[in-house]
Short mmCIF file of C-alpha atoms in Angstrom, two decimals:
data_model
loop_
_atom_site.label_atom_id
_atom_site.label_comp_id
_atom_site.label_asym_id
_atom_site.label_seq_id
_atom_site.Cartn_x
_atom_site.Cartn_y
_atom_site.Cartn_z
CA MET A 27 15.37 18.85 -21.02
CA ASN A 28 16.29 20.54 -24.24
CA PHE A 29 14.38 23.60 -25.26
CA GLN A 30 13.45 22.62 -28.70
CA ASP A 31 11.59 19.85 -27.19
CA PHE A 32 9.97 22.26 -24.56
CA LEU A 33 9.04 24.66 -27.03
CA ASN A 34 7.44 22.19 -29.46
CA LEU A 35 5.53 20.93 -26.43
CA SER A 36 4.45 24.42 -25.21
CA PRO A 37 1.22 24.70 -27.03
CA ASN A 38 -0.18 22.03 -25.12
CA LEU A 39 0.15 23.96 -21.95
CA ARG A 40 -3.19 25.65 -22.89
CA LYS A 41 -4.95 22.36 -22.96
CA ILE A 42 -4.04 21.48 -19.28
CA ASN A 43 -6.65 22.05 -16.51
CA LEU A 44 -5.08 24.26 -13.82
CA PRO A 45 -4.66 22.63 -10.10
CA GLY A 46 -5.18 25.74 -8.64
CA ASP A 47 -5.29 26.22 -4.94
CA ASP A 48 -4.65 22.54 -4.48
CA ALA A 49 -1.28 23.20 -5.85
CA HIS A 50 -0.85 26.20 -4.13
CA PHE A 51 -1.72 24.91 -0.55
CA LYS A 52 0.98 22.29 -0.88
CA LEU A 53 3.70 25.06 -0.41
CA ALA A 54 1.86 27.61 1.98
CA PRO A 55 3.09 28.45 5.11
CA MET A 56 0.79 27.19 7.83
CA LEU A 57 0.38 31.02 9.02
CA ARG A 58 -0.62 31.78 5.22
CA MET A 59 -3.48 29.13 5.47
CA LYS A 60 -4.89 30.53 8.80
CA GLU A 61 -4.91 34.00 7.62
CA LEU A 62 -6.82 33.01 4.45
CA GLU A 63 -9.39 30.84 6.47
CA ASN A 64 -11.83 33.22 7.15
CA LEU A 65 -10.70 36.26 5.17
CA ASN A 66 -13.14 38.22 2.67
CA ILE A 67 -10.82 39.08 0.08
CA ASP A 68 -13.09 41.13 -2.11
CA LYS A 69 -13.88 43.44 1.14
CA GLN A 70 -9.99 43.99 1.26
CA ASN A 71 -10.41 46.12 -2.07
CA PRO A 72 -7.16 44.26 -3.32
CA LYS A 73 -4.60 45.62 -6.02
CA GLN A 74 -3.71 43.86 -9.05
CA ALA A 75 -0.52 42.69 -10.30
CA ALA A 76 0.99 40.33 -12.61
CA VAL A 77 4.15 38.24 -13.05
CA LEU A 78 5.82 35.90 -15.57
CA SER A 79 7.70 32.96 -15.88
CA VAL A 80 9.70 33.16 -19.05
CA PHE A 81 11.35 29.75 -20.37
CA TYR A 82 14.15 30.30 -22.82
CA PRO A 83 17.24 28.03 -24.23
CA GLY A 84 20.24 28.26 -22.21
CA PRO A 85 23.90 28.31 -23.47
CA GLN A 86 23.84 24.63 -24.14
CA GLY A 87 20.44 24.35 -25.39
CA GLU A 88 18.86 23.45 -22.06
CA THR A 89 15.69 24.87 -20.95
CA LYS A 90 15.58 27.81 -18.35
CA PHE A 91 13.39 30.35 -16.63
CA VAL A 92 14.07 33.08 -14.73
CA LEU A 93 13.45 34.46 -11.10
CA ILE A 94 14.73 37.55 -9.33
CA LEU A 95 16.17 38.24 -5.76
CA ARG A 96 14.67 41.77 -4.72
CA LYS A 97 16.70 44.58 -3.29
CA THR A 98 16.60 45.01 0.75
CA TYR A 99 13.94 47.90 1.28
CA LYS A 100 11.15 48.60 3.91
CA GLY A 101 8.46 46.49 2.50
CA VAL A 102 6.95 42.77 3.19
CA HIS A 103 8.78 41.17 0.17
CA SER A 104 12.42 42.66 1.09
CA ASN A 105 15.29 40.60 -0.04
CA GLN A 106 12.90 37.41 -1.45
CA VAL A 107 12.96 35.74 -4.49
CA GLY A 108 10.18 36.19 -6.85
CA PHE A 109 8.95 36.22 -10.50
CA PRO A 110 9.55 39.38 -12.55
CA GLY A 111 6.51 41.24 -12.57
CA GLY A 112 4.65 44.13 -10.68
CA ARG A 113 1.54 46.37 -10.32
CA VAL A 114 -0.95 47.19 -12.95
CA GLU A 115 -0.60 50.60 -14.48
CA ILE A 116 -3.10 52.38 -16.12
CA GLU A 117 -1.56 52.34 -19.25
CA ASP A 118 -1.46 48.57 -19.53
CA ARG A 119 -3.73 46.96 -21.93
CA ASN A 120 -4.51 43.71 -20.00
CA LEU A 121 -2.66 41.78 -17.28
CA ALA A 122 -0.57 39.89 -19.73
CA HIS A 123 1.05 43.23 -20.81
CA THR A 124 1.44 44.08 -17.13
CA ALA A 125 3.71 40.80 -16.95
CA LEU A 126 5.37 41.56 -20.02
CA ARG A 127 6.13 45.14 -19.52
CA GLU A 128 7.09 44.40 -15.69
CA THR A 129 9.68 41.92 -16.94
CA GLU A 130 11.12 43.82 -19.61
CA GLU A 131 11.82 46.68 -16.78
CA GLU A 132 13.09 44.30 -14.41
CA VAL A 133 15.14 41.65 -16.33
CA GLY A 134 15.50 43.43 -19.65
CA ILE A 135 13.67 40.79 -21.79
CA PRO A 136 11.84 42.46 -24.87
CA GLN A 137 8.13 42.18 -24.69
CA HIS A 138 8.00 41.67 -28.43
CA GLU A 139 10.45 38.92 -28.03
CA VAL A 140 7.90 36.48 -25.53
CA GLU A 141 4.88 34.51 -26.38
CA ILE A 142 2.41 34.13 -23.70
CA VAL A 143 1.35 30.66 -23.52
CA ARG A 144 -0.85 30.45 -20.70
CA GLU A 145 -2.20 32.31 -17.59
CA MET A 146 -2.02 30.36 -14.30
CA THR A 147 -4.34 30.67 -11.25
CA ARG A 148 -4.19 34.03 -9.60
CA LEU A 149 -3.20 34.04 -5.99
CA TYR A 150 -3.71 36.54 -3.04
CA ILE A 151 -1.22 37.75 -1.14
CA PRO A 152 -2.61 39.14 2.54
CA PRO A 153 0.53 41.05 3.59
CA SER A 154 0.81 43.35 0.54
CA ASN A 155 -3.09 43.05 -0.34
CA PHE A 156 -2.51 41.88 -4.02
CA TRP A 157 -4.33 39.59 -6.35
CA VAL A 158 -1.15 38.24 -8.31
CA HIS A 159 -1.74 36.85 -11.79
CA PRO A 160 0.90 34.37 -13.02
CA PHE A 161 1.80 34.26 -16.58
CA MET A 162 3.78 31.54 -18.51
CA GLY A 163 5.71 32.62 -21.50
CA VAL A 164 8.59 31.34 -24.06
CA MET A 165 11.08 33.07 -25.92
CA LYS A 166 12.96 31.24 -28.54
CA LYS A 167 16.44 32.73 -28.13
CA THR A 168 18.99 33.27 -24.97
CA PRO A 169 18.12 36.50 -23.53
CA VAL A 170 20.88 39.33 -22.61
CA LEU A 171 19.39 39.38 -18.69
CA ILE A 172 19.91 43.19 -17.36
CA PRO A 173 18.79 43.55 -13.68
CA GLN A 174 16.72 46.52 -12.78
CA GLU A 175 19.20 48.73 -10.83
CA ASP A 176 16.95 50.07 -8.16
CA GLU A 177 14.67 47.09 -7.76
CA VAL A 178 16.66 43.87 -8.39
CA GLU A 179 19.41 42.44 -6.36
CA ALA A 180 20.14 39.42 -8.71
CA VAL A 181 18.90 37.52 -11.90
CA LEU A 182 18.49 33.98 -11.02
CA GLU A 183 18.35 31.37 -14.30
CA ILE A 184 16.79 28.37 -13.08
CA LYS A 185 17.48 24.98 -14.90
CA LEU A 186 14.12 23.31 -15.74
CA GLU A 187 15.73 19.74 -15.26
CA GLU A 188 16.77 20.96 -11.53
CA PHE A 189 13.37 22.67 -10.71
CA MET A 190 11.61 19.50 -11.79
CA SER A 191 13.60 17.36 -9.35
CA GLU A 192 12.05 16.41 -6.03
CA SER A 193 15.35 17.34 -4.23
CA CYS A 194 14.68 21.04 -4.38
CA LEU A 195 11.51 20.96 -1.99
CA ILE A 196 12.69 21.92 1.47
CA LYS A 197 11.20 22.92 4.91
CA GLU A 198 12.94 26.11 6.24
CA THR A 199 12.58 27.90 9.55
CA LEU A 200 12.85 31.75 9.00
CA SER A 201 11.85 35.18 10.16
CA THR A 202 9.95 37.78 8.39
CA SER A 203 8.74 41.37 8.75
CA TYR A 204 5.67 40.10 10.39
CA ALA A 205 6.27 36.47 11.81
CA THR A 206 9.34 34.99 13.58
CA ASN A 207 11.01 31.39 13.57
CA ILE A 208 8.24 29.88 11.68
CA GLU A 209 8.89 26.56 9.51
CA VAL A 210 7.90 27.06 5.91
CA PRO A 211 7.56 24.62 2.77
CA ALA A 212 10.09 26.08 0.26
CA PHE A 213 12.24 25.25 -2.81
CA LEU A 214 15.80 25.79 -2.93
CA LEU A 215 16.56 27.17 -6.04
CA ASN A 216 20.41 28.29 -7.03
CA GLY A 217 20.84 28.30 -3.61
CA HIS A 218 17.99 30.71 -2.36
CA VAL A 219 15.18 29.49 -0.25
CA VAL A 220 11.99 30.38 -2.26
CA TRP A 221 9.09 30.46 0.07
CA GLY A 222 5.69 32.04 0.30
CA ALA A 223 3.55 33.43 -2.68
CA THR A 224 6.46 32.60 -5.25
CA ALA A 225 6.73 29.08 -3.70
CA MET A 226 2.71 28.55 -4.12
CA MET A 227 2.97 29.59 -7.55
CA LEU A 228 5.69 27.60 -8.69
CA SER A 229 4.29 24.56 -6.94
CA GLU A 230 1.08 25.26 -9.61
CA MET A 231 3.68 25.55 -12.37
CA LYS A 232 5.59 22.39 -11.32
CA GLU A 233 2.24 20.52 -11.41
CA ILE A 234 1.41 21.88 -15.15
CA LEU A 235 4.81 21.07 -16.52
CA ARG A 236 4.64 17.36 -14.94
CA GLN A 237 1.69 16.88 -17.19
CA LEU A 238 3.47 18.43 -20.06
CA LEU A 239 6.88 16.56 -19.75
#
């Protein structure tokens, strides 16, 4: 989709009802569903984090958004694809500020160039014990993307048109730090399998965008 058309429509994102967990569960691994079934999240005293999906014009005027491939490290999200973002810090004014600050740190997009257009449904991530609050934002020019050296292996620019296609939905068998040979629903984006919490948030984003476009 042409970015100017997307930008003109973007204020309507605020009017769309969030599909919430109904959309999340479409891309939830069965293991995650079982984990959440009888879990009292409040008793886990979860930490807070925020992530951001930034939409911007590509070189040919097409609409794109950013995901990141994280570095390999000793942790549950090692070498996985996700949105730029991270945990709330004491100096953050609010969750939206957390998402903007972390996005600038991880991919170099200046905070002042992004307009937050809506918050999506928060999502609990059991392996890391985080409530993650996803936001959608737009910027009017093509960004210079600079990956944070110690955290980001690669920046992935996703074309909106490809994301909205049904052909990017797949099932994949994989092993993680806490399970082996599990089949999961996922997105295949820019050659990368995107699953788990990120896929669940993308699922909600896709349903919101379907109503917009």
